[in-house]
Amino acid sequence: MIDLHSTALETAHPVTTSSPSSADPAARPKRVLVIHYSQSGQLDSVAAQMVAPLRADPSIEVHEETLRAQSPFPFPWPFITFFDAFPESAHMKPPPLAPPSLTGDEDFDLVILPYQVWFLAPSQPITAFLKHPLAARLLKGKPVVTVIACRNMWLLAHEKLKGMLDDVGARLIDNVVLTDPGPTLATFFTTPAWLIWGRKRGFWGMPDAGLSPVQIRRSGRFGRALRDALHGDLERGTQPLLAGLGAVEANARLLISEKAGTRSFFLWGKLIMAAGAPGAWQRKPLLLLYVVFLLALIVTVVPVSLTLQALLRPLFKGWLTKMTAQFERPSGSATDRSHLYDD
Ligand SMILES: Cc1cc2nc3c(=O)[nH]c(=O)nc-3n(C[C@H](O)[C@H](O)[C@H](O)COP(=O)(O)O)c2cc1C
């Protein structure tokens, strides 16, 4: 349970505060709230590319809010601490944030919510924010653009995030997804090497961990499209603002692995949480046992499920097409407007 008075978000830039009824929205600059949390800086650099065109526009005010956990998560992660984060991530029971600067009385026209995935769920600081009473005050009825930058398994995390947005009455208007370009199996090795040992460069012939610099730079197109949409008041409508920009490509073939992973995180997470709080020594033997189990899962279930799906693709085709379309909503994978906004 998060206590409003003991939790916080830190202000990176001064916020313009006004009561919701104080001004005619048409007569004042558009106000955009951007929520930040990033460990390596990767998600922040994606957000920075998107926000730059908005900041450069005198008719748009941007407020950037950086989330900080009361006890910060380390980066790079010590091995056991990394896995110790999975029970609370999977069960969406994060520790509190440091005290917020926003009061909830601020009135934003658009909210940009970048988030990373932790253990097939939204990262703990983002979950803590969305479960904070402040989120309901800030986001109720507001159009929200989510931006995911993760390894490549985000499908079920996004379902969870959508549930939290529904709980606070926010309107998800767009979703942008950037995933690491390396092959799935390689990223199972390169991502932990980055997150646990701080080694971002590829090894053994595998590509670098994380997004490519080109992916990050090209995310500026979303900011330019948002700027134009704000000029036309399109954020007040129900249509996505980022359609036709190749915002998201869903790989529904990973859904079965994600479901198996989520189930195992949930069950083992329950057991580990019963053994003690995060960091408790009683959790460590169970965590080590789980790591072995997880490795076995990764080298068996993921390739087996991908191979089986490849063999059975003709039978699965309809289902895959349906799932892909569903997970690519609302922004979609079409690229017909990209030429207008690429730099
Ligand atoms: C504890 C932890 C668990 C993660 N689990 C996943 C995951 O389930 N799926 C995924 O695609 N990426 C996962 N990632 C990668 C992150 O989504 C993200 O790409 C990476 O941490 C860089 O984000 P940053 O901007 O915070 O540095 C995980 C990262 C961390 C730290």
mmCIF file of C-alpha atoms and ligand atoms in Angstrom:
data_model
loop_
_atom_site.group_PDB
_atom_site.id
_atom_site.type_symbol
_atom_site.label_atom_id
_atom_site.label_comp_id
_atom_site.label_asym_id
_atom_site.label_seq_id
_atom_site.Cartn_x
_atom_site.Cartn_y
_atom_site.Cartn_z
ATOM 1 C CA MET A 1 0.000 0.000 0.000
ATOM 2 C CA ILE A 2 1.489 3.343 -0.957
ATOM 3 C CA ASP A 3 1.123 6.254 1.426
ATOM 4 C CA LEU A 4 0.589 9.506 -0.466
ATOM 5 C CA HIS A 5 2.579 11.495 2.082
ATOM 6 C CA SER A 6 5.547 9.184 2.117
ATOM 7 C CA THR A 7 5.889 8.623 -1.603
ATOM 8 C CA ALA A 8 7.269 10.843 -4.279
ATOM 9 C CA LEU A 9 8.130 11.731 -7.788
ATOM 10 C CA GLU A 10 10.873 14.181 -8.430
ATOM 11 C CA THR A 11 10.416 17.240 -10.596
ATOM 12 C CA ALA A 12 12.963 17.709 -13.353
ATOM 13 C CA HIS A 13 11.373 20.915 -14.640
ATOM 14 C CA PRO A 14 9.004 23.379 -12.998
ATOM 15 C CA VAL A 15 5.363 22.436 -13.429
ATOM 16 C CA THR A 16 2.687 24.848 -14.446
ATOM 17 C CA THR A 17 -0.188 24.355 -12.075
ATOM 18 C CA SER A 18 -3.731 25.450 -12.611
ATOM 19 C CA SER A 19 -7.064 24.275 -11.339
ATOM 20 C CA PRO A 20 -8.847 22.191 -13.958
ATOM 21 C CA SER A 21 -11.547 24.836 -14.339
ATOM 22 C CA SER A 22 -9.238 27.847 -14.381
ATOM 23 C CA ALA A 23 -8.714 28.247 -18.098
ATOM 24 C CA ASP A 24 -10.291 27.592 -21.436
ATOM 25 C CA PRO A 25 -8.104 24.805 -22.859
ATOM 26 C CA ALA A 26 -8.269 26.408 -26.316
ATOM 27 C CA ALA A 27 -6.776 29.672 -25.001
ATOM 28 C CA ARG A 28 -3.704 28.294 -23.268
ATOM 29 C CA PRO A 29 -0.688 26.269 -24.326
ATOM 30 C CA LYS A 30 -1.143 22.516 -24.539
ATOM 31 C CA ARG A 31 0.275 20.792 -21.467
ATOM 32 C CA VAL A 32 2.021 17.478 -21.758
ATOM 33 C CA LEU A 33 3.124 15.325 -18.823
ATOM 34 C CA VAL A 34 6.017 12.927 -19.398
ATOM 35 C CA ILE A 35 6.759 10.300 -16.764
ATOM 36 C CA HIS A 36 10.366 9.093 -16.527
ATOM 37 C CA TYR A 37 12.029 6.048 -15.107
ATOM 38 C CA SER A 38 15.114 4.477 -16.660
ATOM 39 C CA GLN A 39 18.037 2.600 -15.175
ATOM 40 C CA SER A 40 20.561 2.548 -18.005
ATOM 41 C CA GLY A 41 19.179 5.711 -19.618
ATOM 42 C CA GLN A 42 17.842 3.768 -22.622
ATOM 43 C CA LEU A 43 14.159 4.536 -22.045
ATOM 44 C CA ASP A 44 15.023 8.128 -21.160
ATOM 45 C CA SER A 45 16.826 8.571 -24.468
ATOM 46 C CA VAL A 46 13.771 7.284 -26.353
ATOM 47 C CA ALA A 47 11.568 9.700 -24.369
ATOM 48 C CA ALA A 48 14.022 12.557 -24.994
ATOM 49 C CA GLN A 49 13.750 12.030 -28.776
ATOM 50 C CA MET A 50 9.963 12.099 -28.550
ATOM 51 C CA VAL A 51 9.797 15.108 -26.259
ATOM 52 C CA ALA A 52 12.305 17.295 -28.163
ATOM 53 C CA PRO A 53 9.812 18.439 -30.872
ATOM 54 C CA LEU A 54 7.219 19.210 -28.177
ATOM 55 C CA ARG A 55 9.697 21.217 -26.106
ATOM 56 C CA ALA A 56 10.791 23.170 -29.168
ATOM 57 C CA ASP A 57 7.199 24.299 -29.779
ATOM 58 C CA PRO A 58 6.244 27.505 -27.918
ATOM 59 C CA SER A 59 2.576 26.512 -27.912
ATOM 60 C CA ILE A 60 3.288 23.343 -25.898
ATOM 61 C CA GLU A 61 4.380 23.119 -22.247
ATOM 62 C CA VAL A 62 6.096 19.936 -21.180
ATOM 63 C CA HIS A 63 6.385 18.772 -17.600
ATOM 64 C CA GLU A 64 8.818 15.917 -17.033
ATOM 65 C CA GLU A 65 8.529 13.884 -13.861
ATOM 66 C CA THR A 66 11.208 11.432 -12.809
ATOM 67 C CA LEU A 67 10.128 8.504 -10.655
ATOM 68 C CA ARG A 68 12.446 7.370 -7.876
ATOM 69 C CA ALA A 69 11.936 4.425 -5.586
ATOM 70 C CA GLN A 70 12.442 5.245 -1.894
ATOM 71 C CA SER A 71 15.191 2.605 -1.940
ATOM 72 C CA PRO A 72 16.564 2.813 -5.487
ATOM 73 C CA PHE A 73 16.967 -0.350 -7.552
ATOM 74 C CA PRO A 74 20.636 -0.934 -8.411
ATOM 75 C CA PHE A 75 22.109 -0.846 -11.918
ATOM 76 C CA PRO A 76 23.885 -2.997 -12.936
ATOM 77 C CA TRP A 77 22.068 -5.494 -10.739
ATOM 78 C CA PRO A 78 23.828 -7.886 -8.397
ATOM 79 C CA PHE A 79 22.881 -11.375 -9.663
ATOM 80 C CA ILE A 80 20.648 -12.413 -6.769
ATOM 81 C CA THR A 81 19.060 -8.941 -6.371
ATOM 82 C CA PHE A 82 18.013 -9.098 -10.034
ATOM 83 C CA PHE A 83 16.079 -12.314 -9.532
ATOM 84 C CA ASP A 84 14.857 -11.168 -6.115
ATOM 85 C CA ALA A 85 12.857 -8.506 -7.994
ATOM 86 C CA PHE A 86 10.690 -10.997 -9.866
ATOM 87 C CA PRO A 87 8.110 -11.940 -7.187
ATOM 88 C CA GLU A 88 7.040 -8.339 -6.498
ATOM 89 C CA SER A 89 7.249 -7.464 -10.231
ATOM 90 C CA ALA A 90 5.004 -10.383 -11.230
ATOM 91 C CA HIS A 91 2.569 -9.722 -8.386
ATOM 92 C CA MET A 92 2.686 -5.965 -9.052
ATOM 93 C CA LYS A 93 3.493 -5.177 -5.430
ATOM 94 C CA PRO A 94 6.240 -2.563 -5.742
ATOM 95 C CA PRO A 95 7.936 -0.674 -2.923
ATOM 96 C CA PRO A 96 6.910 2.978 -2.470
ATOM 97 C CA LEU A 97 8.278 5.856 -4.509
ATOM 98 C CA ALA A 98 10.005 8.901 -3.009
ATOM 99 C CA PRO A 99 7.626 11.913 -2.306
ATOM 100 C CA PRO A 100 5.810 13.442 -5.311
ATOM 101 C CA SER A 101 6.082 17.041 -6.418
ATOM 102 C CA LEU A 102 2.821 16.993 -8.355
ATOM 103 C CA THR A 103 -0.297 17.511 -6.262
ATOM 104 C CA GLY A 104 -2.830 15.973 -8.626
ATOM 105 C CA ASP A 105 -4.513 19.365 -9.248
ATOM 106 C CA GLU A 106 -2.432 19.958 -12.384
ATOM 107 C CA ASP A 107 -4.327 19.664 -15.638
ATOM 108 C CA PHE A 108 -2.590 18.002 -18.581
ATOM 109 C CA ASP A 109 -3.904 17.602 -22.111
ATOM 110 C CA LEU A 110 -1.775 14.572 -22.889
ATOM 111 C CA VAL A 111 0.298 12.129 -20.860
ATOM 112 C CA ILE A 112 3.314 10.267 -22.254
ATOM 113 C CA LEU A 113 4.041 7.181 -20.182
ATOM 114 C CA PRO A 114 7.233 5.377 -21.214
ATOM 115 C CA TYR A 115 7.813 2.100 -19.408
ATOM 116 C CA GLN A 116 10.089 -0.901 -19.427
ATOM 117 C CA VAL A 117 9.097 -4.485 -18.750
ATOM 118 C CA TRP A 118 10.358 -6.339 -15.682
ATOM 119 C CA PHE A 119 9.605 -10.052 -15.572
ATOM 120 C CA LEU A 120 6.711 -9.828 -18.018
ATOM 121 C CA ALA A 121 5.053 -7.026 -16.029
ATOM 122 C CA PRO A 122 5.437 -3.234 -16.067
ATOM 123 C CA SER A 123 8.579 -2.214 -14.136
ATOM 124 C CA GLN A 124 8.028 -1.754 -10.410
ATOM 125 C CA PRO A 125 8.448 2.064 -10.334
ATOM 126 C CA ILE A 126 5.834 2.461 -13.101
ATOM 127 C CA THR A 127 3.459 0.109 -11.298
ATOM 128 C CA ALA A 128 4.051 2.063 -8.065
ATOM 129 C CA PHE A 129 3.162 5.272 -9.887
ATOM 130 C CA LEU A 130 -0.010 3.874 -11.441
ATOM 131 C CA LYS A 131 -1.152 2.461 -8.104
ATOM 132 C CA HIS A 132 -0.405 5.740 -6.330
ATOM 133 C CA PRO A 133 -3.534 7.823 -5.564
ATOM 134 C CA LEU A 134 -1.872 10.678 -7.469
ATOM 135 C CA ALA A 135 -2.127 8.734 -10.732
ATOM 136 C CA ALA A 136 -5.920 8.631 -10.553
ATOM 137 C CA ARG A 137 -6.049 12.399 -10.013
ATOM 138 C CA LEU A 138 -3.635 13.160 -12.852
ATOM 139 C CA LEU A 139 -4.767 10.604 -15.403
ATOM 140 C CA LYS A 140 -8.531 10.337 -15.006
ATOM 141 C CA GLY A 141 -10.117 10.952 -18.395
ATOM 142 C CA LYS A 142 -6.759 11.913 -19.946
ATOM 143 C CA PRO A 143 -5.358 10.560 -23.211
ATOM 144 C CA VAL A 144 -2.243 8.488 -22.522
ATOM 145 C CA VAL A 145 0.486 7.457 -24.972
ATOM 146 C CA THR A 146 2.461 4.486 -23.663
ATOM 147 C CA VAL A 147 5.990 3.865 -24.946
ATOM 148 C CA ILE A 148 7.606 0.503 -24.280
ATOM 149 C CA ALA A 149 11.337 -0.150 -24.673
ATOM 150 C CA CYS A 150 12.244 -3.680 -23.621
ATOM 151 C CA ARG A 151 14.038 -6.865 -24.713
ATOM 152 C CA ASN A 152 11.081 -8.232 -26.668
ATOM 153 C CA MET A 153 8.491 -9.748 -24.340
ATOM 154 C CA TRP A 154 5.913 -7.066 -23.623
ATOM 155 C CA LEU A 155 2.541 -8.513 -24.637
ATOM 156 C CA LEU A 156 1.252 -9.521 -21.211
ATOM 157 C CA ALA A 157 2.959 -6.618 -19.421
ATOM 158 C CA HIS A 158 0.932 -4.320 -21.625
ATOM 159 C CA GLU A 159 -2.291 -6.114 -20.725
ATOM 160 C CA LYS A 160 -1.422 -5.466 -17.064
ATOM 161 C CA LEU A 161 -0.617 -1.841 -17.766
ATOM 162 C CA LYS A 162 -3.912 -1.399 -19.618
ATOM 163 C CA GLY A 163 -5.699 -2.813 -16.567
ATOM 164 C CA MET A 164 -4.000 -0.202 -14.336
ATOM 165 C CA LEU A 165 -4.893 2.593 -16.779
ATOM 166 C CA ASP A 166 -8.516 1.398 -16.708
ATOM 167 C CA ASP A 167 -8.435 1.427 -12.901
ATOM 168 C CA VAL A 168 -7.521 5.133 -12.892
ATOM 169 C CA GLY A 169 -9.944 6.002 -15.700
ATOM 170 C CA ALA A 170 -7.245 6.986 -18.233
ATOM 171 C CA ARG A 171 -7.759 6.677 -22.008
ATOM 172 C CA LEU A 172 -5.023 4.734 -23.794
ATOM 173 C CA ILE A 173 -4.808 6.509 -27.127
ATOM 174 C CA ASP A 174 -1.508 5.146 -28.515
ATOM 175 C CA ASN A 175 1.139 2.546 -27.811
ATOM 176 C CA VAL A 176 4.674 2.667 -29.197
ATOM 177 C CA VAL A 177 6.878 -0.401 -28.806
ATOM 178 C CA LEU A 178 10.642 -0.594 -29.389
ATOM 179 C CA THR A 179 12.243 -3.987 -28.873
ATOM 180 C CA ASP A 180 15.847 -5.098 -28.973
ATOM 181 C CA PRO A 181 16.712 -6.043 -32.568
ATOM 182 C CA GLY A 182 18.800 -9.140 -31.703
ATOM 183 C CA PRO A 183 17.402 -12.683 -32.184
ATOM 184 C CA THR A 184 15.197 -13.801 -29.256
ATOM 185 C CA LEU A 185 17.502 -16.588 -28.133
ATOM 186 C CA ALA A 186 20.622 -14.374 -28.250
ATOM 187 C CA THR A 187 18.923 -11.674 -26.174
ATOM 188 C CA PHE A 188 18.266 -14.201 -23.405
ATOM 189 C CA PHE A 189 22.048 -14.077 -22.902
ATOM 190 C CA THR A 190 23.018 -10.557 -23.978
ATOM 191 C CA THR A 191 20.308 -8.794 -21.920
ATOM 192 C CA PRO A 192 21.257 -10.377 -18.546
ATOM 193 C CA ALA A 193 24.951 -9.708 -19.366
ATOM 194 C CA TRP A 194 24.024 -6.024 -19.772
ATOM 195 C CA LEU A 195 21.707 -5.777 -16.778
ATOM 196 C CA ILE A 196 23.802 -7.856 -14.356
ATOM 197 C CA TRP A 197 27.397 -7.334 -15.487
ATOM 198 C CA GLY A 198 26.977 -3.986 -17.278
ATOM 199 C CA ARG A 199 28.288 -5.469 -20.544
ATOM 200 C CA LYS A 200 26.296 -3.893 -23.380
ATOM 201 C CA ARG A 201 28.578 -5.002 -26.205
ATOM 202 C CA GLY A 202 27.727 -8.287 -27.884
ATOM 203 C CA PHE A 203 29.895 -11.369 -27.374
ATOM 204 C CA TRP A 204 30.353 -14.818 -28.960
ATOM 205 C CA GLY A 205 29.080 -13.411 -32.248
ATOM 206 C CA MET A 206 25.868 -12.131 -30.685
ATOM 207 C CA PRO A 207 24.683 -8.524 -31.227
ATOM 208 C CA ASP A 208 24.884 -5.697 -28.670
ATOM 209 C CA ALA A 209 22.226 -5.689 -25.960
ATOM 210 C CA GLY A 210 19.467 -3.101 -26.013
ATOM 211 C CA LEU A 211 17.999 -0.943 -28.763
ATOM 212 C CA SER A 212 20.101 0.235 -31.698
ATOM 213 C CA PRO A 213 21.030 3.946 -31.892
ATOM 214 C CA VAL A 214 18.946 4.189 -35.095
ATOM 215 C CA GLN A 215 15.814 2.914 -33.332
ATOM 216 C CA ILE A 216 16.313 5.505 -30.603
ATOM 217 C CA ARG A 217 16.936 8.371 -33.021
ATOM 218 C CA ARG A 218 13.945 7.450 -35.199
ATOM 219 C CA SER A 219 11.590 7.669 -32.213
ATOM 220 C CA GLY A 220 11.685 11.438 -32.806
ATOM 221 C CA ARG A 221 9.002 10.857 -35.476
ATOM 222 C CA PHE A 222 6.463 10.111 -32.765
ATOM 223 C CA GLY A 223 7.169 13.451 -31.070
ATOM 224 C CA ARG A 224 6.739 15.334 -34.344
ATOM 225 C CA ALA A 225 3.424 13.570 -35.003
ATOM 226 C CA LEU A 226 2.219 14.295 -31.444
ATOM 227 C CA ARG A 227 3.107 17.954 -31.873
ATOM 228 C CA ASP A 228 0.999 18.193 -35.038
ATOM 229 C CA ALA A 229 -1.847 16.262 -33.427
ATOM 230 C CA LEU A 230 -1.864 18.666 -30.468
ATOM 231 C CA HIS A 231 -2.085 21.611 -32.862
ATOM 232 C CA GLY A 232 -5.235 20.074 -34.313
ATOM 233 C CA ASP A 233 -6.737 19.161 -30.878
ATOM 234 C CA LEU A 234 -6.729 15.547 -32.011
ATOM 235 C CA GLU A 235 -5.843 14.326 -28.511
ATOM 236 C CA ARG A 236 -9.439 15.119 -27.524
ATOM 237 C CA GLY A 237 -10.747 12.556 -30.006
ATOM 238 C CA THR A 238 -10.719 8.796 -29.816
ATOM 239 C CA GLN A 239 -8.480 8.010 -32.791
ATOM 240 C CA PRO A 240 -4.800 7.107 -32.320
ATOM 241 C CA LEU A 241 -2.387 9.977 -33.002
ATOM 242 C CA LEU A 242 0.489 7.749 -34.089
ATOM 243 C CA ALA A 243 -1.164 5.476 -36.650
ATOM 244 C CA GLY A 244 0.802 4.925 -39.870
ATOM 245 C CA LEU A 245 4.179 5.454 -38.168
ATOM 246 C CA GLY A 246 5.177 1.831 -37.568
ATOM 247 C CA ALA A 247 4.546 2.330 -33.846
ATOM 248 C CA VAL A 248 4.292 -1.324 -32.906
ATOM 249 C CA GLU A 249 4.975 -4.742 -34.358
ATOM 250 C CA ALA A 250 3.596 -7.481 -32.145
ATOM 251 C CA ASN A 251 5.143 -10.935 -32.252
ATOM 252 C CA ALA A 252 2.186 -13.043 -31.144
ATOM 253 C CA ARG A 253 4.357 -16.169 -31.471
ATOM 254 C CA LEU A 254 5.885 -15.218 -28.113
ATOM 255 C CA LEU A 255 2.496 -15.268 -26.398
ATOM 256 C CA ILE A 256 2.666 -18.934 -25.391
ATOM 257 C CA SER A 257 6.146 -18.478 -23.832
ATOM 258 C CA GLU A 258 4.921 -15.328 -22.076
ATOM 259 C CA LYS A 259 1.928 -17.177 -20.656
ATOM 260 C CA ALA A 260 4.135 -20.022 -19.382
ATOM 261 C CA GLY A 261 6.618 -17.507 -17.912
ATOM 262 C CA THR A 262 3.914 -15.399 -16.274
ATOM 263 C CA ARG A 263 2.362 -18.466 -14.673
ATOM 264 C CA SER A 264 5.665 -19.651 -13.288
ATOM 265 C CA PHE A 265 6.642 -16.143 -12.043
ATOM 266 C CA PHE A 266 3.287 -15.910 -10.326
ATOM 267 C CA LEU A 267 3.390 -19.306 -8.585
ATOM 268 C CA TRP A 268 7.074 -19.208 -7.597
ATOM 269 C CA GLY A 269 6.707 -15.536 -6.697
ATOM 270 C CA LYS A 270 3.947 -16.386 -4.220
ATOM 271 C CA LEU A 271 6.148 -19.028 -2.603
ATOM 272 C CA ILE A 272 9.175 -16.722 -2.429
ATOM 273 C CA MET A 273 7.171 -13.807 -1.018
ATOM 274 C CA ALA A 274 5.858 -16.133 1.696
ATOM 275 C CA ALA A 275 9.510 -16.831 2.668
ATOM 276 C CA GLY A 276 10.298 -13.170 3.413
ATOM 277 C CA ALA A 277 10.484 -9.566 2.205
ATOM 278 C CA PRO A 278 12.780 -8.544 -0.727
ATOM 279 C CA GLY A 279 16.410 -9.001 0.334
ATOM 280 C CA ALA A 280 15.593 -11.543 3.095
ATOM 281 C CA TRP A 281 18.140 -14.383 3.255
ATOM 282 C CA GLN A 282 15.307 -16.937 3.471
ATOM 283 C CA ARG A 283 14.412 -16.115 -0.144
ATOM 284 C CA LYS A 284 17.886 -16.847 -1.514
ATOM 285 C CA PRO A 285 17.852 -20.680 -1.666
ATOM 286 C CA LEU A 286 14.433 -20.593 -3.341
ATOM 287 C CA LEU A 287 15.645 -17.939 -5.775
ATOM 288 C CA LEU A 288 18.675 -20.025 -6.743
ATOM 289 C CA LEU A 289 16.454 -23.043 -7.279
ATOM 290 C CA TYR A 290 14.160 -20.915 -9.405
ATOM 291 C CA VAL A 291 17.041 -19.612 -11.551
ATOM 292 C CA VAL A 292 17.914 -23.210 -12.467
ATOM 293 C CA PHE A 293 14.253 -23.898 -13.236
ATOM 294 C CA LEU A 294 14.014 -20.707 -15.314
ATOM 295 C CA LEU A 295 17.092 -21.560 -17.353
ATOM 296 C CA ALA A 296 15.609 -24.978 -18.073
ATOM 297 C CA LEU A 297 12.370 -23.253 -19.100
ATOM 298 C CA ILE A 298 14.199 -20.855 -21.434
ATOM 299 C CA VAL A 299 16.241 -23.523 -23.183
ATOM 300 C CA THR A 300 13.281 -25.921 -23.473
ATOM 301 C CA VAL A 301 9.871 -24.214 -23.547
ATOM 302 C CA VAL A 302 10.851 -21.169 -25.628
ATOM 303 C CA PRO A 303 12.603 -23.014 -28.491
ATOM 304 C CA VAL A 304 10.124 -25.914 -28.370
ATOM 305 C CA SER A 305 7.144 -23.577 -28.476
ATOM 306 C CA LEU A 306 8.707 -21.501 -31.285
ATOM 307 C CA THR A 307 9.596 -24.642 -33.289
ATOM 308 C CA LEU A 308 6.184 -26.214 -32.773
ATOM 309 C CA GLN A 309 4.502 -22.996 -33.801
ATOM 310 C CA ALA A 310 6.718 -22.782 -36.908
ATOM 311 C CA LEU A 311 5.712 -26.356 -37.857
ATOM 312 C CA LEU A 312 2.052 -25.788 -37.099
ATOM 313 C CA ARG A 313 1.952 -22.273 -38.541
ATOM 314 C CA PRO A 314 -0.667 -23.093 -41.201
ATOM 315 C CA LEU A 315 -3.046 -24.254 -38.440
ATOM 316 C CA PHE A 316 -2.223 -21.271 -36.212
ATOM 317 C CA LYS A 317 -2.327 -18.673 -38.964
ATOM 318 C CA GLY A 318 -5.800 -17.302 -38.238
ATOM 319 C CA TRP A 319 -5.166 -17.171 -34.504
ATOM 320 C CA LEU A 320 -1.768 -15.490 -34.944
ATOM 321 C CA THR A 321 -3.206 -12.868 -37.286
ATOM 322 C CA LYS A 322 -6.014 -12.131 -34.838
ATOM 323 C CA MET A 323 -3.679 -11.908 -31.843
ATOM 324 C CA THR A 324 -1.170 -9.744 -33.747
ATOM 325 C CA ALA A 325 -3.882 -7.259 -34.713
ATOM 326 C CA GLN A 326 -5.198 -7.237 -31.148
ATOM 327 C CA PHE A 327 -1.804 -6.541 -29.571
ATOM 328 C CA GLU A 328 -0.943 -3.892 -32.153
ATOM 329 C CA ARG A 329 -3.979 -1.811 -31.216
ATOM 330 C CA PRO A 330 -4.444 1.132 -31.100
ATOM 331 C CA SER A 331 -1.473 2.550 -33.049
ATOM 332 C CA GLY A 332 -0.784 -0.355 -35.436
ATOM 333 C CA SER A 333 2.192 -1.398 -37.532
ATOM 334 C CA ALA A 334 1.317 0.446 -40.765
ATOM 335 C CA THR A 335 4.007 2.852 -41.978
ATOM 336 C CA ASP A 336 2.144 4.959 -44.559
ATOM 337 C CA ARG A 337 2.770 8.250 -42.684
ATOM 338 C CA SER A 338 6.389 7.553 -41.655
ATOM 339 C CA HIS A 339 7.832 9.538 -44.579
ATOM 340 C CA LEU A 340 6.058 12.641 -43.230
ATOM 341 C CA TYR A 341 7.722 12.451 -39.824
ATOM 342 C CA ASP A 342 11.087 10.724 -40.301
ATOM 343 C CA ASP A 343 13.980 13.158 -40.150
HETATM 344 C C1 LIG B 1 14.535 -6.825 -13.465
HETATM 345 C C2 LIG B 1 14.371 -6.755 -14.972
HETATM 346 C C3 LIG B 1 13.512 -7.648 -15.619
HETATM 347 C C4 LIG B 1 13.326 -7.544 -17.006
HETATM 348 N N1 LIG B 1 12.405 -8.375 -17.616
HETATM 349 C C5 LIG B 1 12.105 -8.185 -18.936
HETATM 350 C C6 LIG B 1 11.058 -8.931 -19.548
HETATM 351 O O1 LIG B 1 10.350 -9.723 -18.920
HETATM 352 N N2 LIG B 1 10.820 -8.742 -20.874
HETATM 353 C C7 LIG B 1 11.566 -7.862 -21.620
HETATM 354 O O2 LIG B 1 11.313 -7.754 -22.810
HETATM 355 N N3 LIG B 1 12.549 -7.118 -21.054
HETATM 356 C C8 LIG B 1 12.837 -7.250 -19.734
HETATM 357 N N4 LIG B 1 13.818 -6.484 -19.141
HETATM 358 C C9 LIG B 1 14.540 -5.461 -19.954
HETATM 359 C C10 LIG B 1 13.904 -4.076 -19.725
HETATM 360 O O3 LIG B 1 12.570 -4.057 -20.178
HETATM 361 C C11 LIG B 1 14.671 -2.930 -20.385
HETATM 362 O O4 LIG B 1 14.815 -3.165 -21.740
HETATM 363 C C12 LIG B 1 16.042 -2.734 -19.783
HETATM 364 O O5 LIG B 1 16.008 -2.929 -18.391
HETATM 365 C C13 LIG B 1 16.576 -1.331 -20.055
HETATM 366 O O6 LIG B 1 15.685 -0.387 -19.483
HETATM 367 P P1 LIG B 1 16.156 0.972 -18.816
HETATM 368 O O7 LIG B 1 15.755 2.085 -19.756
HETATM 369 O O8 LIG B 1 15.449 1.078 -17.490
HETATM 370 O O9 LIG B 1 17.637 0.911 -18.640
HETATM 371 C C14 LIG B 1 14.043 -6.576 -17.757
HETATM 372 C C15 LIG B 1 14.925 -5.716 -17.085
HETATM 373 C C16 LIG B 1 15.079 -5.778 -15.724
HETATM 374 C C17 LIG B 1 16.006 -4.811 -15.034
#
